[in-house]
Coordinates of C-alpha atoms in Angstrom, one line a residue:
X46 CA -116.3 87.2 -164.1
X47 CA -113.8 87.1 -167.1
X48 CA -111.5 89.1 -164.7
X49 CA -111.7 86.4 -162.1
X50 CA -111.0 83.7 -164.6
X51 CA -107.7 85.6 -165.8
X52 CA -106.8 86.3 -162.2
X53 CA -107.0 82.7 -161.2
X54 CA -104.9 81.6 -164.3
X55 CA -102.4 84.4 -163.6
X56 CA -102.0 83.4 -159.9
X57 CA -101.8 79.8 -161.0
X58 CA -99.0 80.7 -163.4
X59 CA -97.1 82.7 -160.9
X60 CA -97.2 79.8 -158.3
X61 CA -96.0 77.3 -160.9
X62 CA -93.2 79.6 -161.9
X63 CA -92.1 80.2 -158.4
X64 CA -92.2 76.5 -157.7
X65 CA -90.4 75.5 -160.9
X66 CA -87.8 78.3 -160.4
X67 CA -87.3 77.6 -156.7
X68 CA -86.7 73.8 -157.6
X69 CA -84.4 74.6 -160.5
X70 CA -82.5 77.3 -158.8
X71 CA -81.8 75.2 -155.7
X72 CA -80.8 72.2 -157.7
X73 CA -78.4 74.5 -159.8
X74 CA -76.9 76.1 -156.7
X75 CA -76.6 73.0 -154.7
X76 CA -74.7 71.4 -157.6
X77 CA -72.5 74.5 -158.0
X78 CA -71.6 74.5 -154.3
X79 CA -71.0 70.8 -154.3
X80 CA -68.5 71.2 -157.3
X81 CA -66.6 73.9 -155.4
X82 CA -66.4 71.8 -152.4
X83 CA -65.8 68.4 -153.7
X84 CA -64.3 66.8 -156.8
X85 CA -65.9 67.6 -160.1
X86 CA -67.6 64.2 -160.3
X87 CA -69.6 64.8 -157.3
X88 CA -72.4 66.2 -159.5
X89 CA -73.5 62.5 -160.0
X90 CA -75.8 62.5 -156.9
X91 CA -77.7 65.4 -158.3
X92 CA -78.0 63.8 -161.8
X93 CA -78.9 60.6 -160.3
X94 CA -81.9 62.4 -158.3
X95 CA -83.0 63.7 -161.6
X96 CA -82.9 60.4 -163.4
X97 CA -84.6 58.8 -160.3
X98 CA -87.5 61.2 -160.3
X99 CA -88.1 60.9 -164.0
X100 CA -87.7 56.9 -164.1
X101 CA -89.8 56.6 -160.9
X102 CA -92.6 58.8 -162.4
X103 CA -92.7 56.7 -165.6
X104 CA -92.4 53.3 -163.8
X105 CA -94.9 54.2 -161.0
X106 CA -97.7 54.3 -163.6
X107 CA -98.5 50.7 -163.7
X108 CA -98.7 50.7 -159.9
X109 CA -101.1 53.7 -159.9
X110 CA -103.3 52.0 -162.6
X111 CA -103.3 48.6 -160.6
X112 CA -104.3 50.6 -157.5
X113 CA -107.2 52.1 -159.3
X114 CA -108.2 48.7 -160.6
X115 CA -108.0 47.0 -157.1
X116 CA -110.1 49.8 -155.6
X117 CA -112.6 49.9 -158.3
X118 CA -116.0 49.1 -157.0
X119 CA -117.1 47.5 -160.2
X120 CA -114.3 44.8 -159.9
X121 CA -115.2 44.1 -156.2
X122 CA -119.1 44.1 -156.8
X123 CA -118.7 42.0 -159.9
X124 CA -116.6 39.5 -158.0
X125 CA -118.6 39.5 -154.9
X126 CA -121.8 39.1 -157.1
X127 CA -120.6 35.7 -158.5
X128 CA -118.7 36.6 -161.6
X129 CA -121.9 36.1 -163.5
X130 CA -121.1 37.7 -166.7
X131 CA -117.5 37.2 -167.6
X132 CA -117.8 39.6 -170.7
X133 CA -118.1 42.5 -168.3
X134 CA -114.7 42.1 -166.7
X135 CA -113.1 41.1 -170.0
X136 CA -114.6 44.5 -171.5
X137 CA -113.2 46.2 -168.4
X138 CA -109.8 44.8 -168.8
X139 CA -109.7 45.5 -172.4
X140 CA -110.5 49.1 -171.8
X141 CA -107.8 49.4 -169.2
X142 CA -105.2 47.9 -171.5
X143 CA -106.3 50.2 -174.4
X144 CA -106.7 53.5 -172.4
X145 CA -103.4 53.1 -170.4
X146 CA -101.4 51.4 -173.3
X147 CA -100.3 48.5 -171.2
X148 CA -99.1 45.3 -172.6
X149 CA -101.7 43.4 -170.5
X150 CA -104.4 43.7 -167.9
X151 CA -105.7 40.8 -165.8
X152 CA -107.8 39.8 -162.9
X153 CA -107.7 36.5 -161.0
X154 CA -110.5 35.6 -158.7
X155 CA -109.4 33.8 -155.4
X156 CA -112.8 31.9 -155.3
X157 CA -112.9 30.5 -158.8
X158 CA -109.2 30.9 -159.6
X159 CA -110.3 32.0 -163.0
X160 CA -107.5 34.2 -164.9
X161 CA -109.4 36.9 -166.8
X162 CA -107.6 38.7 -169.6
X163 CA -108.7 41.1 -172.3
X164 CA -108.8 38.1 -174.7
X165 CA -111.1 36.2 -172.4
X166 CA -110.7 33.7 -169.6
X167 CA -107.4 32.1 -170.3
X168 CA -107.0 29.6 -167.5
X169 CA -107.5 28.6 -164.0
X170 CA -104.4 29.1 -161.7
X171 CA -103.3 26.2 -159.5
X172 CA -100.7 25.7 -156.8
X173 CA -99.4 22.7 -158.7
X174 CA -98.4 24.9 -161.7
X175 CA -95.0 26.4 -161.0
X176 CA -96.0 29.3 -163.4
X177 CA -98.8 30.4 -161.0
X178 CA -96.7 30.6 -158.0
X179 CA -96.6 34.4 -158.4
X180 CA -100.4 34.4 -157.7
X181 CA -100.3 32.7 -154.3
X182 CA -97.2 34.8 -153.3
X183 CA -99.0 38.0 -154.2
X184 CA -102.4 36.8 -152.6
X185 CA -100.5 35.9 -149.3
X186 CA -98.2 39.0 -149.2
X187 CA -98.6 41.4 -146.3
X188 CA -98.0 44.3 -148.7
X189 CA -101.0 45.2 -150.9
X190 CA -99.0 44.8 -154.1
X191 CA -95.8 43.2 -155.3
X192 CA -93.8 43.7 -158.6
X193 CA -92.1 40.9 -160.6
X194 CA -90.5 40.5 -164.0
X195 CA -92.0 37.4 -165.5
X196 CA -93.3 36.0 -168.7
X197 CA -96.7 36.9 -169.7
X198 CA -99.2 34.1 -169.0
X199 CA -101.1 35.0 -172.1
X200 CA -97.8 34.9 -174.2
X201 CA -95.1 33.0 -172.6
X202 CA -92.6 34.6 -175.2
X203 CA -93.1 38.1 -173.8
X204 CA -91.3 39.3 -170.7
X205 CA -93.0 42.1 -168.8
X206 CA -92.8 43.9 -165.4
X207 CA -96.0 43.0 -163.6
X208 CA -97.7 44.9 -160.8
X209 CA -99.8 42.3 -158.8
X210 CA -102.3 44.2 -156.6
X211 CA -104.6 42.6 -154.0
X212 CA -108.3 43.1 -154.4
X213 CA -110.1 43.1 -151.2
X214 CA -113.9 43.0 -150.3
X215 CA -115.4 45.7 -148.2
X216 CA -114.3 43.8 -145.0
X217 CA -110.7 43.7 -146.0
X218 CA -110.5 40.0 -147.2
X219 CA -108.5 39.4 -150.3
X220 CA -110.9 38.1 -153.1
X221 CA -108.4 38.2 -156.0
X222 CA -105.3 39.8 -157.6
X223 CA -105.5 42.3 -160.3
X224 CA -102.9 44.4 -162.3
X225 CA -101.2 45.3 -165.6
X226 CA -98.0 44.5 -167.3
X227 CA -95.5 46.9 -168.7
X228 CA -93.2 45.7 -171.5
X229 CA -89.6 45.0 -170.5
X230 CA -88.7 46.4 -173.8
X231 CA -90.4 49.6 -173.3
X232 CA -88.7 50.1 -169.9
X233 CA -85.4 49.2 -171.5
X234 CA -86.0 51.9 -174.1
X235 CA -86.8 54.3 -171.2
X236 CA -83.5 53.5 -169.7
X237 CA -81.8 53.8 -173.1
X238 CA -83.3 57.2 -173.3
X239 CA -81.9 58.4 -170.1
X240 CA -78.5 57.0 -170.8
X241 CA -78.2 59.0 -174.0
X242 CA -79.5 62.1 -172.3
X243 CA -77.2 61.9 -169.3
X244 CA -74.2 59.9 -170.7
X245 CA -74.3 57.4 -167.9
X246 CA -75.0 53.7 -167.3
X247 CA -78.3 53.0 -165.7
X248 CA -79.6 49.8 -164.4
X249 CA -81.7 48.2 -161.5
X250 CA -80.9 45.6 -159.0
X251 CA -83.2 43.7 -156.6
X252 CA -82.3 43.5 -152.8
X253 CA -80.6 40.2 -153.4
X254 CA -78.2 41.8 -155.8
X255 CA -79.7 40.4 -158.9
X256 CA -79.7 42.7 -161.9
X257 CA -83.3 43.1 -163.0
X258 CA -83.3 45.7 -165.9
X259 CA -80.5 47.5 -167.7
X260 CA -79.8 49.2 -171.0
X261 CA -77.1 48.7 -173.8
X262 CA -73.4 48.6 -173.0
X263 CA -74.0 47.0 -169.7
X264 CA -72.2 43.8 -170.4
X265 CA -73.2 40.4 -169.4
X266 CA -73.2 40.5 -165.6
X267 CA -76.1 38.9 -163.8
X268 CA -75.5 40.2 -160.2
X269 CA -73.5 42.9 -158.7
X270 CA -71.0 40.5 -157.6
X271 CA -70.2 39.8 -161.2
X272 CA -69.2 43.1 -162.0
X273 CA -65.5 43.9 -161.7
X274 CA -64.6 46.6 -159.1
X275 CA -67.9 47.2 -157.8
X276 CA -68.2 43.7 -156.4
X277 CA -66.3 44.8 -153.1
X278 CA -68.9 47.4 -152.5
X279 CA -71.9 45.2 -153.2
X280 CA -72.8 44.6 -149.7
X281 CA -72.8 48.4 -148.8
X282 CA -74.9 49.2 -151.7
X283 CA -77.5 46.3 -151.0
X284 CA -77.8 47.2 -147.3
X285 CA -78.3 50.9 -147.7
X286 CA -81.4 52.8 -149.1
X287 CA -79.1 55.2 -150.8
X288 CA -75.3 55.4 -151.2
X289 CA -72.3 57.0 -153.2
X290 CA -69.2 54.9 -153.9
X291 CA -66.2 55.1 -156.1
X292 CA -64.3 52.2 -157.7
X293 CA -61.4 51.5 -160.1
X294 CA -61.7 49.1 -163.1
X295 CA -59.0 48.7 -165.7
X296 CA -57.5 52.1 -164.9
X297 CA -60.7 54.0 -165.1
X298 CA -62.5 55.6 -162.2
X299 CA -66.2 55.1 -161.8
X300 CA -68.7 57.0 -159.5
X301 CA -71.8 55.1 -158.6
X302 CA -74.9 56.4 -157.0
X303 CA -77.6 54.1 -155.8
X304 CA -81.1 55.0 -154.7
X305 CA -84.0 52.7 -153.4
X306 CA -87.1 52.8 -155.4
X307 CA -89.5 51.7 -152.4
X308 CA -92.4 51.0 -154.5
X309 CA -90.4 48.4 -156.5
X310 CA -88.2 47.1 -153.8
X311 CA -85.4 47.7 -156.4
X312 CA -82.1 49.9 -156.2
X313 CA -81.6 52.2 -159.1
X314 CA -77.9 52.6 -159.8
X315 CA -76.3 55.3 -161.9
X316 CA -72.7 54.9 -163.0
X317 CA -70.6 57.6 -164.4
X318 CA -67.1 57.4 -165.8
X319 CA -65.3 60.8 -165.6
X320 CA -67.0 64.0 -164.3
X321 CA -69.7 66.3 -165.7
X322 CA -68.5 69.7 -166.1
X323 CA -70.2 73.1 -165.3
X324 CA -71.3 73.5 -168.9
X325 CA -73.5 70.5 -168.9
X326 CA -75.2 71.5 -165.5
X327 CA -76.0 75.0 -166.8
X328 CA -77.4 73.5 -170.0
X329 CA -79.6 71.2 -168.0
X330 CA -80.6 74.1 -165.7
X331 CA -81.6 76.4 -168.8
X332 CA -83.6 73.4 -170.3
X333 CA -85.4 72.9 -167.0
X334 CA -86.2 76.6 -167.0
X335 CA -87.4 76.5 -170.5
X336 CA -89.6 73.4 -169.9
X337 CA -91.1 75.0 -166.7
X338 CA -91.9 78.1 -168.6
X339 CA -93.6 76.2 -171.3
X340 CA -95.5 73.8 -168.8
X341 CA -96.5 77.0 -166.9
X342 CA -97.8 78.7 -170.0
X343 CA -99.6 75.5 -171.1
X344 CA -101.1 74.8 -167.7
X345 CA -102.2 78.6 -167.4
X346 CA -103.9 78.6 -170.9
X347 CA -105.5 75.2 -170.1
X348 CA -106.7 76.4 -166.7
X349 CA -108.3 79.5 -168.1
X350 CA -110.0 77.7 -171.0
X351 CA -111.1 74.9 -168.7
X352 CA -112.7 77.4 -166.0
X353 CA -114.3 79.4 -168.9
X354 CA -115.8 76.4 -170.5
X355 CA -117.1 75.0 -167.4
X356 CA -118.5 78.3 -166.3
X357 CA -120.3 78.7 -169.7
X358 CA -121.6 75.2 -169.5
X359 CA -122.9 75.7 -166.0
X360 CA -124.5 79.0 -166.9
X361 CA -126.1 77.4 -169.9
X362 CA -127.4 74.4 -167.7
X363 CA -128.6 77.0 -165.0
X364 CA -130.4 79.4 -167.2
X365 CA -131.7 77.3 -170.2
X366 CA -134.5 74.8 -170.8
X367 CA -132.6 71.7 -172.1
X368 CA -135.2 70.7 -174.7
X369 CA -136.1 74.1 -176.4
X370 CA -133.0 76.4 -175.5
X371 CA -135.6 79.0 -174.0
X372 CA -134.6 80.5 -170.7
X373 CA -136.1 78.6 -167.8
X374 CA -138.5 79.7 -165.3
X375 CA -135.9 80.0 -162.4
X376 CA -134.0 82.8 -164.1
X377 CA -137.0 84.4 -165.7
X378 CA -137.9 86.7 -162.9
X379 CA -134.3 87.9 -162.9
X380 CA -134.5 88.5 -166.7
X381 CA -137.8 90.3 -166.2
X382 CA -136.5 92.7 -163.4
X383 CA -133.7 93.7 -165.8
X384 CA -135.9 94.2 -168.7
X385 CA -138.6 96.1 -166.8
X386 CA -135.9 98.7 -165.4
X387 CA -134.4 99.1 -168.8
X388 CA -137.9 99.9 -170.3
X389 CA -138.7 102.3 -167.3
X390 CA -135.3 104.1 -167.9
X391 CA -136.2 104.6 -171.6
X392 CA -139.8 105.4 -171.0
X393 CA -140.8 102.4 -173.2
X394 CA -143.8 100.0 -172.7
X395 CA -143.2 96.4 -172.0
X396 CA -145.5 93.8 -173.6
X397 CA -145.8 90.1 -172.3
X398 CA -147.3 87.3 -174.3
X399 CA -148.2 83.8 -172.8
X400 CA -148.5 81.2 -175.4
X401 CA -150.0 77.7 -175.0
X402 CA -150.3 74.9 -177.5
X403 CA -153.7 73.9 -178.1
X404 CA -154.7 70.2 -177.3
X405 CA -151.1 69.4 -176.7
X406 CA -152.1 66.3 -175.0
X407 CA -153.6 64.8 -178.3
X408 CA -150.1 65.3 -179.8
X409 CA -148.6 63.4 -177.1
X410 CA -151.2 60.7 -177.2
X411 CA -150.8 60.3 -180.9
X412 CA -147.2 60.8 -181.5
X413 CA -145.9 59.8 -178.1
X414 CA -143.4 61.9 -176.2
X415 CA -140.7 62.1 -178.9
X416 CA -143.4 63.7 -181.1
X417 CA -144.3 66.1 -178.3
X418 CA -140.8 67.0 -177.7
X419 CA -140.3 67.6 -181.5
X420 CA -143.3 69.9 -181.5
X421 CA -142.2 71.9 -178.4
X422 CA -138.7 72.5 -180.0
X423 CA -140.1 73.6 -183.3
X424 CA -142.7 75.8 -181.8
X425 CA -139.8 77.4 -179.7
X426 CA -137.8 77.8 -182.7
X427 CA -140.6 79.5 -184.6
X428 CA -141.3 81.9 -181.9
X429 CA -137.7 82.8 -181.9
X430 CA -137.6 83.2 -185.6
X431 CA -140.2 85.9 -185.4
X432 CA -138.8 87.6 -182.3
X433 CA -136.3 90.3 -182.0
X434 CA -133.0 89.9 -180.3
X435 CA -134.1 92.2 -177.6
X436 CA -137.1 89.8 -176.8
X437 CA -136.8 87.1 -174.3
X438 CA -138.4 83.7 -174.5
X439 CA -139.1 81.5 -171.6
X440 CA -140.6 78.0 -171.3
X441 CA -142.9 78.6 -168.4
X442 CA -143.8 74.8 -168.0
X443 CA -145.1 72.1 -170.0
X444 CA -146.4 73.4 -173.4
X445 CA -146.6 77.0 -172.2
X446 CA -144.1 79.8 -173.2
X447 CA -143.8 83.3 -172.0
X448 CA -142.3 86.1 -174.4
X449 CA -141.2 89.5 -173.1
X450 CA -141.5 92.2 -175.8
X451 CA -139.5 95.3 -174.7
X452 CA -140.8 98.5 -176.5
X453 CA -144.1 96.9 -177.6
X454 CA -147.4 97.9 -176.1
X455 CA -150.5 95.7 -175.9
X456 CA -151.7 96.4 -179.5
X457 CA -148.1 95.8 -180.9
X458 CA -147.7 92.7 -178.7
X459 CA -151.0 91.6 -180.2
X460 CA -149.8 92.0 -183.8
X461 CA -146.7 90.1 -182.9
X462 CA -148.6 87.3 -181.1
X463 CA -150.8 87.0 -184.2
X464 CA -147.8 86.8 -186.5
X465 CA -146.3 84.1 -184.5
X466 CA -149.6 82.1 -184.2
X467 CA -150.1 82.3 -188.0
X468 CA -146.5 81.1 -188.6
X469 CA -147.1 78.1 -186.3
X470 CA -150.4 77.2 -187.9
X471 CA -149.0 77.6 -191.4
X472 CA -146.1 75.4 -191.0
X473 CA -147.0 71.8 -189.8
X474 CA -144.1 70.0 -188.0
X475 CA -142.4 67.2 -189.7
X476 CA -142.2 64.1 -187.5
X477 CA -141.0 61.1 -189.3
X478 CA -143.4 60.5 -192.2
X479 CA -146.2 62.5 -190.4
X480 CA -147.0 66.1 -190.4
X481 CA -148.1 67.5 -186.9
X482 CA -150.5 70.3 -187.3
X483 CA -150.3 72.7 -184.4
X484 CA -152.1 75.9 -183.3
X485 CA -151.5 78.0 -180.2
X486 CA -153.6 80.4 -178.0
X487 CA -152.1 83.4 -176.3
X488 CA -152.8 85.8 -173.6
X489 CA -151.4 89.5 -173.9
X490 CA -151.0 92.2 -171.5
X491 CA -148.7 95.3 -170.8
X492 CA -146.5 95.8 -167.7
X493 CA -147.7 98.6 -165.4
X494 CA -145.0 100.6 -163.7
X495 CA -144.4 99.3 -160.2
X496 CA -146.3 96.2 -160.7
X497 CA -145.4 93.1 -158.9
X498 CA -144.4 90.1 -161.2
X499 CA -146.7 87.7 -159.8
X500 CA -149.6 90.2 -160.5
X501 CA -148.4 90.6 -164.1
X502 CA -148.2 86.9 -164.6
X503 CA -151.7 86.2 -163.0
X504 CA -153.1 88.8 -165.3
X505 CA -151.6 87.5 -168.3
X506 CA -152.6 84.0 -167.3
X507 CA -156.2 85.0 -167.1
X508 CA -156.0 86.5 -170.5
X509 CA -154.6 83.2 -171.8
X510 CA -157.4 81.3 -169.9
X511 CA -160.0 83.5 -171.7
X512 CA -158.4 82.8 -175.1
X513 CA -158.4 78.9 -174.4
X514 CA -162.0 78.9 -173.4
X515 CA -162.9 80.8 -176.6
X516 CA -161.5 77.9 -178.6
X517 CA -158.4 76.9 -180.5
X518 CA -156.0 79.5 -182.2
X519 CA -157.5 82.5 -180.2
X520 CA -155.7 85.6 -178.7
X521 CA -157.0 87.4 -175.7
X522 CA -155.8 90.8 -174.5
X523 CA -156.0 91.7 -170.8

């Protein structure tokens, strides 16, 4: 099994390496070929694609979060159930905001028009309030969500990017709007990061040409038509999902690549003044390879550790009694088969002890099930303490345990059983302020070569039955 786990991790790493290397090499050689065939500045589309992918990945998170909220059965069931306990949805929104580090999370019920927020129910939206126009627009939208840049209802001084997602009931009817807000400042910082990394000007425009987000050094233009040089290309940019243009401004040549981000309905524009040489492309390529190898190593190690932990946990759950930690009845026959074969191979006897707590029902009646559970756990601990590593303890059911003793015959097993019974009797179990006095009875037998497992269990059960009929704290040998 360890070999399979390593094999899986290695195969996963190989696939990741091949995928990463394939992507990186293709990008690199496409850029090189483009540089050979076109002017040096034509590397801009490739870099723009990289920027687009990274920004899209980071900006799509609020859409993903809002989608999860809109599809959450808790949100729908709570709303359809009458919104009886507002604290439930408030706690839910607070958890979303804290877990995903958003500036806000919200839900507006279409029935009550209540605006729920992590700080409480802050208002009721109204058609008469211009600040609430966004809600009715999002509710009546043909698309399941819309994105807008607006002031936060809970804090009008804060500007944020909001993803307003329709919540529908199980028949497809809109029952409210939910979503999260992403700080405009954080998006701006993200743009700043990419501008410094790639040495380009990055900004977003909506399909009407209004500039929605930009980084530093952009200027004061509010629309594409306000920007010198590019204004004559504004119509071409706005009517195409992607384009590359060149314009002149004050004697400088600028290369512009635009790309539609369909989830936002915005165009991402990347501007470059002057070309990017081969050295920067090669450096980017090497960085991508290094990151890819690092990610591959992390994913491979994480995959191996995850599989190992899950497997160990599943094996533990499948083979162990949750309360006492003893092996459970379902796997005991497999354990017995292996132990019996080993004893036969070494020509050793195999003793078996069946242990049952005396008057366990009285313990449960007196101390309740917590007291009974504590007793069973302590008895199992005592048995293990007086057993060898080669011995196997099984919780057979209720208050009955079976102990396999490889290498011990009936008489030796009798001695071991008496040692265990004495230890249990002499050590009362502490439960709160009470001491629970426990004794056990035991049946003992020895495995006969070739004997069926069921026959062996029946014989040791009969011995236990005899011991129980004799009285408390008795041991009987079959």
